[in-house]
Amino acid sequence: MISDLRTRDSDQPILADICIIGGGAAGITIAHELIGSGLSVCLLESGGVDYDPPTQTLYEGITTGQPYFPLDATRLRYFGGSTNHWSGWCTPLMDIDFKPRPWLKDSGWPFSAEHLHPFYERAQHLCRLASYAYDRAPWPEDPPLPAFDPALIQRRFWQVSQVEPWDMPVSFSTAYRPALELADNVEVILHANVTSIEATENAQAVDHLRVSTLEGKTARVQAQYYILACGGIENARLLLLSDSVETAGLGNRHDLVGRYFQEHPHIPVGEVFVGSLLHDRLQGLQPHEHEEVVFLAGLFPAEDFQRRARILNTSIMLGDILPIQAEHPIPLPGRLLRYGPGPLSLTHSAPLFARSEQLPDPESRILLSHDRDSLGLRRPHLHWKLNDIDCETISVFTKLVGAEIARLGLGRVRVADWLREERPSFPPDLYGGNHHMGTTRMSEDPRKGVVDADCRVHSVHNLFIAGSSVFPTSGAGNPTFTIVALALRLADHMKDLFTLDHAYYSR
Amino acid sequence: MTAFPASVGKVLEGQDAAAFPLDTEGLSDIFLDPLQAIHLGRHYLDQHEGKAKPPLEWAALPLGQQSPPSRLAEYFAKTSRRDLQGGKVQLVDGWVMTPTEAGACVWAALSVRAIS
């Protein structure tokens, strides 16, 4: 069922087996998965079912360091969360993204990609995608593709659902609200802002939550288990705000909450120019529709190459391949050497665009600012910090793509101005993907992570975290698909916990 | 007979380019568009003035005063392909090139500078 805290009887505490805080991709996935489980589930959503400016202003905050979007523009605070405006790009993280990479400090997940694959396959359905195929085309006649050296470059896909009637990516609100509305064991409570997570005296468990409407009506929520699912900025902020017992914030004994904020730097990296008729060879890198899903192809550095070049993961995509205008402003060097490699002349071009992994850096972080929101809570302060290797990764891979295009005799790549320096640095127009990751990172070691491999906060036994804030590293793929896969995994874990608890108490 | 520089690598390190006179007629035996090669080579030199390291393969060019253009053309093509197999690249005016291509362009620009 769906209720509203503004009109709900709040004299009595709200009780549930599991309380989920946040109604975005992660929270909705878990709630949906627990329908019919026999567990009572309460999902607290700050907003309503539509965009509401006063609620949205709760997302305002300040940014320093690398310029970033306004924090109230980079996410949405109403039921469905950012799936109400997301691009829908889904791809699993790659095998290497989960591995410890000796050349990257603080890399490595507590489990492998293989462990997550069954959950990715289930997420496929929730995200309304086609066949589970990302490193090969699932359609019978794959368009021609340049024979890139597989030890250097691999092609992978994103899938983007197109849901009727507007062929837009699936909104988790539209898709799953009806089922939640009908569910007997799940209550979605709208306009319920969590203002504090109150810990027990020893701070080893959550005792209850304090919630409030914007109008000031308050309530208390008590559950056996709590799942924080408010996104990469708010998850950290709520823990930092919950300082009544642990003054540095709940779960923050090792000063890790809020640190390691990661984004996916997005930036144009140049243009590829190809020879007459050869542009057909790049069709395999253009969008393709299959099973009513759009497949977008990207080039990724192969695992071996990442290891040898000591870089992060990254991706390069081609824009539309178009004929070059007759009055092109610069001379185009096709084949320069009379007997050298390359087409005689360059006739078509396409822009190249990189989306890249960012090095996890503890100095890139979420803090609390001194400004307060309309609930009286300190607003978030994002300090986004990038490192040389973030830039170096894109530079090295762009040149590699250029070398492979030339080796295959297709044409040439001309890199963007900012990449032409001996030691390139990011230009001011670099932006992110509205992907907020890493701020409550996962590690088996409490000194290196906020949550363990089950996404349980190390020091707080009944508090779990869902969402991209648990990513130790972020790969080059968009995060939502992994968020949904991890949420399904956490939902299974919650069911197991209650089965175990039941077995224990039944003895 | 075309006279080719003995070691353009040394030129890039600061030696007098005028020491390497050139007869330009051999350039079109090597380049499809010599003017474009010269343009790109000049761009490289302008961008790297005072801080240049020669393109990687450049110093190894088997140049001699008597090298015929055909031999050089063959050499450039071969090493350029070898560069690509090894993934070696050089940026010239933003273009991703093989070091051999870049070096050849620089050599063309220097040669023209030497006779102008």
XYZ file of C-alpha atoms in Angstrom:
623
model
C 0.000 0.000 0.000
C 0.974 3.609 -0.389
C 0.309 6.138 2.354
C 1.315 9.687 3.164
C 2.890 10.736 6.436
C 1.053 14.050 6.270
C -2.282 12.257 6.707
C -1.190 9.058 8.419
C -1.844 8.482 12.105
C 1.577 9.030 13.639
C 0.841 8.852 17.352
C 2.112 5.298 17.432
C 5.573 4.330 16.164
C 5.617 2.880 12.684
C 6.751 -0.721 13.030
C 8.171 -3.036 10.404
C 10.528 -5.944 9.969
C 12.510 -3.989 7.409
C 12.568 -0.251 6.897
C 13.939 1.021 3.591
C 14.956 4.677 3.488
C 14.628 6.057 -0.021
C 12.387 5.254 -2.966
C 14.811 5.271 -5.871
C 16.124 2.414 -8.010
C 17.670 0.575 -5.047
C 14.854 1.077 -2.531
C 12.075 0.228 -4.972
C 13.931 -2.870 -6.182
C 14.282 -4.197 -2.641
C 10.690 -3.387 -1.685
C 9.400 -4.954 -4.894
C 11.489 -8.052 -4.311
C 10.077 -8.428 -0.793
C 6.447 -8.364 -1.924
C 4.809 -11.549 -0.698
C 7.814 -12.486 1.427
C 5.787 -12.503 4.612
C 7.965 -9.737 6.018
C 6.481 -6.362 6.879
C 8.303 -3.723 4.892
C 8.118 0.019 5.207
C 9.639 2.236 2.525
C 10.122 5.880 3.500
C 10.158 8.355 0.629
C 10.924 12.037 1.164
C 8.844 13.227 -1.773
C 5.485 12.404 -3.243
C 4.794 10.734 -6.550
C 5.496 13.909 -8.516
C 8.166 16.576 -8.606
C 7.697 19.069 -5.804
C 9.994 22.145 -5.595
C 10.029 22.512 -1.767
C 11.070 18.867 -1.421
C 13.605 19.169 -4.219
C 15.317 22.086 -2.444
C 16.261 19.627 0.315
C 18.882 18.435 -2.180
C 20.676 21.780 -2.360
C 24.261 21.859 -1.209
C 27.628 23.363 -1.959
C 30.418 22.111 -4.194
C 34.135 22.811 -4.226
C 37.085 21.388 -6.128
C 36.377 20.223 -9.664
C 33.321 22.199 -10.851
C 30.142 20.148 -10.548
C 26.424 20.348 -11.249
C 24.259 22.059 -8.609
C 23.466 19.278 -6.145
C 19.713 19.822 -6.448
C 19.937 19.410 -10.240
C 21.944 16.214 -10.285
C 19.286 14.000 -8.676
C 15.503 13.901 -8.100
C 13.768 13.680 -4.730
C 10.426 12.008 -5.280
C 9.185 8.442 -5.640
C 11.235 6.750 -8.350
C 14.213 8.982 -7.572
C 16.613 9.545 -10.394
C 14.953 6.860 -12.551
C 12.428 9.618 -13.253
C 15.011 11.363 -15.435
C 17.775 8.853 -16.112
C 19.274 8.055 -19.476
C 18.593 4.350 -18.962
C 22.057 3.178 -19.996
C 22.666 -0.250 -18.506
C 25.795 -2.369 -18.602
C 27.400 -4.653 -16.036
C 30.759 -3.743 -14.619
C 33.603 -5.675 -16.242
C 35.562 -8.508 -14.614
C 38.572 -6.287 -14.042
C 36.461 -3.721 -12.200
C 36.020 -6.138 -9.305
C 39.646 -7.217 -9.063
C 42.329 -5.666 -6.917
C 44.556 -3.787 -9.335
C 48.018 -3.359 -7.798
C 48.621 -0.130 -9.710
C 45.434 1.427 -8.258
C 45.375 2.046 -4.538
C 42.153 1.012 -2.778
C 40.907 -1.041 -5.735
C 39.123 -4.379 -5.509
C 35.666 -5.541 -4.442
C 35.095 -8.256 -1.836
C 33.646 -10.488 -4.564
C 34.116 -11.171 -8.254
C 32.056 -10.212 -11.266
C 31.018 -13.842 -11.557
C 29.315 -13.639 -8.172
C 27.198 -10.708 -9.338
C 26.253 -12.111 -12.761
C 23.090 -13.949 -11.594
C 21.858 -10.714 -10.055
C 22.682 -8.770 -13.199
C 20.603 -11.295 -15.136
C 17.667 -10.685 -12.807
C 18.212 -6.916 -13.009
C 17.909 -7.284 -16.773
C 14.209 -7.949 -16.379
C 13.596 -5.146 -13.877
C 15.330 -2.647 -16.156
C 13.211 -3.921 -19.100
C 16.184 -4.910 -21.211
C 16.736 -7.488 -23.950
C 18.903 -10.624 -23.892
C 21.728 -10.635 -21.374
C 24.476 -9.872 -23.886
C 26.998 -7.106 -23.421
C 30.254 -8.273 -24.966
C 28.701 -9.585 -28.164
C 25.812 -8.559 -30.355
C 22.769 -10.788 -29.785
C 21.350 -10.158 -33.247
C 22.172 -12.602 -36.042
C 23.913 -10.250 -38.426
C 26.300 -8.071 -36.519
C 27.321 -5.069 -38.599
C 30.963 -5.085 -39.653
C 33.410 -4.132 -36.952
C 37.058 -3.167 -37.262
C 39.347 -5.998 -36.225
C 40.744 -4.278 -33.180
C 43.453 -6.231 -31.407
C 41.508 -8.009 -28.622
C 44.500 -7.681 -26.316
C 44.102 -3.910 -26.596
C 40.506 -2.936 -27.251
C 37.178 -4.611 -26.778
C 33.715 -3.583 -27.818
C 30.969 -3.744 -25.247
C 27.381 -2.609 -25.216
C 25.037 -0.626 -23.112
C 21.344 -1.463 -23.352
C 18.680 1.215 -23.059
C 15.045 0.267 -22.577
C 12.360 2.107 -24.521
C 9.127 1.964 -22.622
C 5.808 2.901 -24.192
C 4.218 5.316 -24.819
C 7.188 7.673 -25.144
C 9.982 5.164 -25.766
C 11.661 6.459 -22.630
C 13.871 4.426 -20.257
C 11.891 2.617 -17.607
C 10.837 4.730 -14.627
C 10.840 2.586 -11.494
C 7.970 4.654 -10.160
C 5.709 4.027 -13.133
C 6.755 0.414 -13.517
C 6.609 -0.779 -9.903
C 4.260 1.544 -8.047
C 1.135 -0.451 -9.006
C 2.567 -3.670 -7.545
C 3.691 -1.885 -4.378
C 0.289 -0.258 -4.056
C -1.371 -3.688 -4.072
C 1.148 -5.356 -1.783
C -0.201 -6.400 1.619
C 3.154 -6.570 3.313
C 4.735 -3.374 1.969
C 3.837 0.167 2.942
C 5.350 3.041 0.995
C 5.077 6.183 3.114
C 5.394 9.376 1.106
C 6.591 12.756 2.411
C 8.515 11.022 5.169
C 11.947 12.614 5.563
C 14.372 10.803 7.799
C 15.968 13.444 9.985
C 18.039 11.171 12.167
C 19.098 7.556 12.514
C 19.127 7.030 16.260
C 21.588 4.442 17.484
C 21.501 2.377 20.637
C 23.743 3.495 23.503
C 26.649 1.353 22.365
C 26.110 2.477 18.740
C 26.120 -1.135 17.607
C 22.569 -1.024 16.299
C 19.947 1.378 15.033
C 17.275 1.869 17.656
C 14.803 3.906 15.631
C 14.466 6.588 12.970
C 13.072 10.055 13.368
C 11.027 11.186 10.390
C 9.323 14.426 9.584
C 7.184 16.022 6.918
C 8.154 19.429 5.559
C 5.222 20.816 7.541
C 6.740 19.583 10.801
C 4.667 16.502 11.553
C 6.979 13.902 13.058
C 6.978 10.173 13.601
C 9.192 7.440 14.888
C 9.987 4.308 12.899
C 11.202 1.071 14.458
C 12.306 -1.950 12.523
C 14.424 -5.015 12.973
C 16.615 -4.053 10.031
C 17.157 -0.765 8.229
C 18.329 -0.228 4.671
C 19.694 3.141 3.680
C 18.980 3.689 -0.032
C 19.115 7.426 -0.614
C 21.867 7.729 -3.207
C 25.594 8.353 -3.129
C 25.388 11.768 -1.526
C 22.488 11.367 0.910
C 23.562 7.972 2.253
C 26.786 9.529 3.514
C 25.059 12.709 4.629
C 22.477 10.867 6.747
C 25.186 8.826 8.470
C 27.210 11.976 9.171
C 24.090 13.753 10.467
C 23.300 10.855 12.819
C 25.872 11.847 15.420
C 23.958 11.667 18.690
C 25.922 8.645 19.920
C 28.963 8.541 17.668
C 29.984 12.152 17.259
C 31.744 11.603 13.935
C 28.602 10.058 12.532
C 27.085 6.615 12.567
C 29.337 3.902 11.143
C 32.188 6.354 10.871
C 34.685 5.012 13.391
C 37.409 4.944 10.781
C 36.596 8.299 9.200
C 35.534 6.725 5.910
C 31.924 7.893 5.583
C 31.657 10.398 2.750
C 35.169 9.758 1.453
C 36.098 8.256 -1.927
C 33.376 10.097 -3.824
C 33.626 9.049 -7.459
C 31.985 10.206 -10.651
C 32.436 9.183 -14.264
C 34.283 12.018 -16.015
C 32.553 12.689 -19.344
C 34.446 14.576 -22.030
C 34.891 14.882 -25.819
C 38.271 13.453 -26.801
C 38.488 14.166 -30.512
C 37.250 13.014 -33.849
C 37.797 9.972 -36.014
C 38.231 10.508 -39.759
C 37.837 7.567 -42.081
C 38.373 6.902 -45.747
C 35.905 6.575 -48.538
C 33.687 3.482 -48.162
C 35.535 2.511 -44.992
C 32.993 4.249 -42.786
C 30.822 1.160 -43.239
C 33.416 -0.671 -41.189
C 32.422 1.444 -38.204
C 28.720 0.626 -38.353
C 29.232 -1.909 -35.580
C 29.956 1.022 -33.295
C 26.705 2.795 -34.055
C 23.416 2.372 -32.095
C 21.342 -0.678 -33.005
C 17.795 -1.574 -32.008
C 17.060 -5.168 -31.034
C 14.097 -6.639 -29.102
C 12.795 -3.069 -28.692
C 15.935 -2.124 -26.803
C 18.625 0.230 -28.073
C 22.147 -1.199 -27.972
C 24.909 1.393 -27.729
C 28.440 0.254 -28.498
C 31.582 1.539 -26.845
C 35.273 0.753 -27.012
C 36.912 -0.257 -23.746
C 40.571 -0.929 -22.965
C 41.133 -4.677 -22.663
C 42.109 -5.991 -19.254
C 45.666 -6.784 -20.371
C 46.123 -3.324 -21.713
C 44.829 -1.685 -18.537
C 47.319 -3.748 -16.601
C 50.262 -2.980 -18.869
C 49.499 0.720 -19.220
C 48.610 0.988 -15.496
C 45.443 2.909 -16.210
C 41.839 2.910 -15.000
C 38.936 1.554 -16.983
C 37.393 3.885 -19.536
C 35.293 3.917 -22.682
C 35.109 5.775 -25.950
C 31.988 6.056 -28.063
C 31.531 7.308 -31.592
C 28.900 9.862 -32.460
C 27.158 9.863 -35.824
C 29.402 9.115 -38.797
C 28.807 11.893 -41.322
C 30.374 12.908 -44.645
C 33.010 15.590 -44.285
C 31.938 18.925 -45.735
C 33.784 19.932 -48.893
C 34.942 23.163 -47.269
C 36.561 21.511 -44.278
C 38.491 24.105 -42.254
C 41.713 22.114 -41.951
C 43.711 19.943 -44.329
C 43.128 16.288 -43.621
C 46.125 14.002 -43.703
C 44.946 10.769 -45.217
C 47.846 8.610 -46.237
C 50.891 10.819 -45.777
C 53.616 8.456 -46.892
C 53.328 7.319 -50.480
C 53.637 3.676 -49.487
C 52.539 4.028 -45.904
C 49.392 2.898 -44.123
C 45.974 4.528 -44.297
C 43.344 5.519 -46.832
C 44.264 7.920 -49.615
C 41.762 10.474 -48.437
C 39.421 11.001 -45.496
C 35.770 11.364 -46.376
C 33.711 10.781 -43.200
C 34.106 11.703 -39.578
C 32.539 11.060 -36.192
C 33.105 12.717 -32.822
C 34.666 10.650 -30.061
C 33.475 10.868 -26.495
C 34.980 9.348 -23.339
C 33.239 8.199 -20.184
C 35.755 7.082 -17.674
C 36.415 5.559 -14.304
C 37.766 7.801 -11.564
C 40.481 6.814 -9.102
C 39.010 6.287 -5.619
C 40.578 9.083 -3.566
C 39.720 9.700 0.105
C 40.098 13.449 -0.422
C 37.235 13.433 -2.922
C 34.373 13.484 -0.477
C 31.015 14.454 0.965
C 31.100 16.647 4.066
C 28.460 18.565 5.972
C 28.238 22.270 5.246
C 27.185 24.838 7.827
C 24.061 25.786 5.831
C 20.871 24.093 6.882
C 17.868 22.925 4.889
C 14.216 23.553 5.725
C 14.251 20.538 8.083
C 17.104 22.150 10.015
C 19.649 19.602 8.782
C 23.135 20.548 7.607
C 23.343 20.515 3.840
C 25.868 18.399 1.947
C 29.178 19.771 0.768
C 30.718 17.935 -2.169
C 34.448 18.322 -2.708
C 35.110 16.576 -6.012
C 38.765 15.855 -6.613
C 40.314 14.293 -9.675
C 43.841 12.965 -10.096
C 46.461 12.832 -12.832
C 45.683 9.195 -13.572
C 42.056 10.077 -14.376
C 43.307 12.308 -17.166
C 46.173 10.035 -18.171
C 43.746 7.129 -18.621
C 41.671 9.013 -21.170
C 44.745 10.340 -22.928
C 46.385 6.921 -23.273
C 43.230 5.190 -24.436
C 42.341 7.868 -26.987
C 45.777 7.521 -28.536
C 45.420 3.742 -28.509
C 42.130 3.983 -30.394
C 43.876 6.339 -32.843
C 46.717 3.871 -33.316
C 44.328 0.974 -33.913
C 42.246 2.962 -36.399
C 45.482 3.755 -38.245
C 46.839 0.203 -38.001
C 43.671 -1.142 -39.562
C 44.030 1.343 -42.386
C 40.667 2.941 -41.643
C 41.754 6.506 -41.143
C 43.012 8.769 -38.439
C 42.045 10.181 -35.103
C 42.552 13.827 -34.261
C 42.522 14.343 -30.511
C 40.775 17.243 -28.787
C 42.808 20.349 -27.979
C 43.063 19.528 -24.291
C 44.781 16.211 -25.042
C 47.555 17.737 -27.133
C 49.735 18.861 -24.258
C 52.655 16.719 -23.199
C 51.000 16.318 -19.785
C 47.284 16.917 -20.436
C 45.019 18.241 -17.729
C 41.224 18.285 -17.776
C 39.647 21.423 -19.258
C 36.994 23.357 -17.318
C 34.152 21.926 -19.390
C 34.685 18.418 -18.052
C 31.503 17.163 -16.498
C 30.208 14.086 -14.723
C 27.401 11.683 -15.452
C 25.280 12.473 -12.402
C 26.751 9.302 -10.948
C 27.519 9.525 -7.234
C 29.553 6.590 -6.022
C 31.910 5.315 -3.361
C 30.973 7.333 -0.267
C 30.134 4.319 1.931
C 32.488 1.910 0.211
C 32.456 -1.842 0.624
C 35.359 -3.776 2.111
C 35.755 -6.792 4.346
C 38.170 -4.708 6.412
C 36.386 -2.154 8.644
C 39.442 0.089 8.379
C 38.987 0.254 4.610
C 35.254 0.229 4.132
C 32.008 1.406 5.708
C 30.037 -1.710 4.776
C 31.025 -5.359 4.533
C 30.460 -7.675 1.571
C 26.791 -8.068 2.576
C 26.414 -4.256 2.501
C 25.993 -4.218 6.280
C 27.549 -1.250 8.100
C 30.547 -2.754 9.878
C 29.858 -1.432 13.338
C 26.044 -1.353 13.204
C 24.617 -4.845 12.951
C 21.093 -3.989 11.762
C 21.923 -1.253 9.253
C 22.504 -2.002 5.558
C 23.265 0.280 2.661
C 21.994 -0.066 -0.908
C 23.089 1.948 -3.905
C 26.233 3.124 -5.620
C 27.656 4.576 -2.420
C 28.898 1.048 -1.636
C 30.950 0.766 -4.850
C 34.648 0.545 -3.900
C 35.544 1.368 -7.512
C 33.254 2.467 -10.270
C 34.344 0.993 -13.614
C 33.348 2.831 -16.748
C 29.756 1.627 -16.971
C 26.753 3.577 -15.738
C 25.936 2.633 -12.141
C 22.174 1.984 -12.069
C 22.309 -1.546 -13.460
C 24.829 -2.510 -10.781
C 22.742 -0.688 -8.157
C 19.741 -2.835 -9.106
C 21.811 -6.041 -9.148
C 23.219 -5.274 -5.688
C 19.725 -4.390 -4.436
C 18.406 -7.779 -5.590
C 21.322 -9.417 -3.829
C 20.580 -7.472 -0.649
C 16.873 -8.385 -0.838
C 17.852 -12.059 -1.008
C 20.143 -11.540 1.928
C 17.365 -9.960 3.975
C 15.091 -12.921 3.270
C 17.883 -15.251 4.356
C 18.419 -13.261 7.531
C 14.788 -13.587 8.517
C 14.796 -17.271 7.669
C 17.800 -17.711 9.947
C 16.258 -15.527 12.660
C 13.039 -17.515 12.449
C 14.913 -20.790 12.662
C 16.838 -19.486 15.688
C 13.775 -18.326 17.592
C 11.783 -21.464 16.692
C 14.311 -23.789 18.269
C 70.691 13.524 -56.524
C 68.836 14.319 -53.357
C 70.964 15.104 -50.385
C 69.430 13.914 -47.140
C 70.413 14.936 -43.659
C 72.712 12.526 -41.899
C 70.986 12.843 -38.578
C 67.979 15.009 -38.189
C 67.769 13.791 -34.635
C 70.748 15.977 -33.930
C 69.051 18.876 -35.662
C 66.168 18.544 -33.290
C 68.585 18.654 -30.448
C 69.713 22.058 -31.590
C 72.164 21.680 -34.416
C 72.031 24.008 -37.347
C 69.403 22.849 -39.788
C 71.172 24.712 -42.558
C 73.842 22.058 -42.413
C 71.474 19.724 -44.223
C 70.713 21.032 -47.693
C 67.893 19.427 -49.621
C 66.797 19.069 -53.130
C 62.979 18.988 -52.736
C 62.218 16.974 -55.820
C 62.663 13.776 -53.836
C 59.858 14.701 -51.415
C 57.071 13.765 -53.771
C 58.634 10.341 -54.130
C 58.112 9.891 -50.419
C 54.964 11.852 -49.589
C 51.627 11.844 -51.347
C 51.270 15.509 -50.510
C 54.651 17.039 -49.658
C 53.157 20.421 -48.791
C 50.941 18.876 -46.201
C 53.862 16.929 -44.773
C 55.893 20.118 -44.544
C 52.976 21.923 -42.900
C 52.598 19.207 -40.276
C 56.347 19.034 -39.702
C 56.506 22.775 -39.143
C 53.637 22.556 -36.736
C 55.489 19.914 -34.784
C 58.654 22.011 -34.672
C 56.755 25.134 -33.598
C 55.032 23.260 -30.815
C 58.199 21.630 -29.590
C 60.667 24.456 -29.990
C 63.268 24.332 -27.269
C 61.786 21.260 -25.615
C 61.710 18.757 -28.398
C 62.549 15.186 -28.130
C 62.745 13.732 -31.613
C 59.959 11.354 -32.599
C 60.911 7.976 -31.300
C 62.133 6.337 -34.441
C 63.721 9.381 -35.925
C 67.242 9.072 -34.637
C 67.442 5.562 -36.023
C 66.783 6.609 -39.617
C 69.425 5.084 -41.880
C 70.023 8.315 -43.658
C 73.005 9.030 -45.745
C 73.952 11.711 -48.144
C 73.439 9.326 -50.999
C 70.206 7.619 -49.952
C 67.822 7.447 -52.876
C 64.215 8.583 -52.206
C 62.882 5.174 -53.171
C 64.883 3.552 -50.412
C 63.682 6.100 -47.925
C 60.081 5.766 -49.042
C 60.313 2.035 -48.525
C 61.973 2.494 -45.159
C 59.356 4.981 -43.939
C 56.472 2.744 -44.984
C 58.009 -0.273 -43.297
C 58.835 1.430 -40.022
C 55.496 3.201 -39.945
C 53.724 -0.135 -40.111
C 56.056 -1.517 -37.468
C 55.272 1.472 -35.244
C 51.589 0.701 -35.517
C 52.107 -2.920 -34.626
C 53.881 -1.724 -31.506
C 51.244 0.878 -30.762
C 53.718 3.725 -30.961
C 52.107 7.048 -31.718
C 53.032 10.689 -31.887
C 50.698 13.678 -31.892
C 51.187 16.275 -34.610
C 48.677 19.109 -34.603
C 46.406 16.727 -32.716
C 46.627 13.976 -35.335
C 47.531 10.555 -34.038
C 50.441 9.496 -36.236
C 53.169 6.953 -36.162
C 56.496 8.314 -34.955
C 57.852 7.522 -38.393
C 55.179 9.619 -40.088
C 55.768 12.429 -37.641
C 59.510 12.145 -38.052
C 59.228 12.124 -41.823
C 57.109 15.279 -41.700
C 59.621 16.969 -39.414
C 62.409 15.935 -41.697
C 60.516 17.395 -44.674
C 59.977 20.672 -42.821
C 63.605 20.878 -41.759
C 64.807 20.146 -45.223
C 62.715 22.933 -46.669
C 63.844 25.272 -43.920
C 67.410 24.429 -44.756
C 67.096 25.482 -48.374
C 64.833 28.500 -47.851
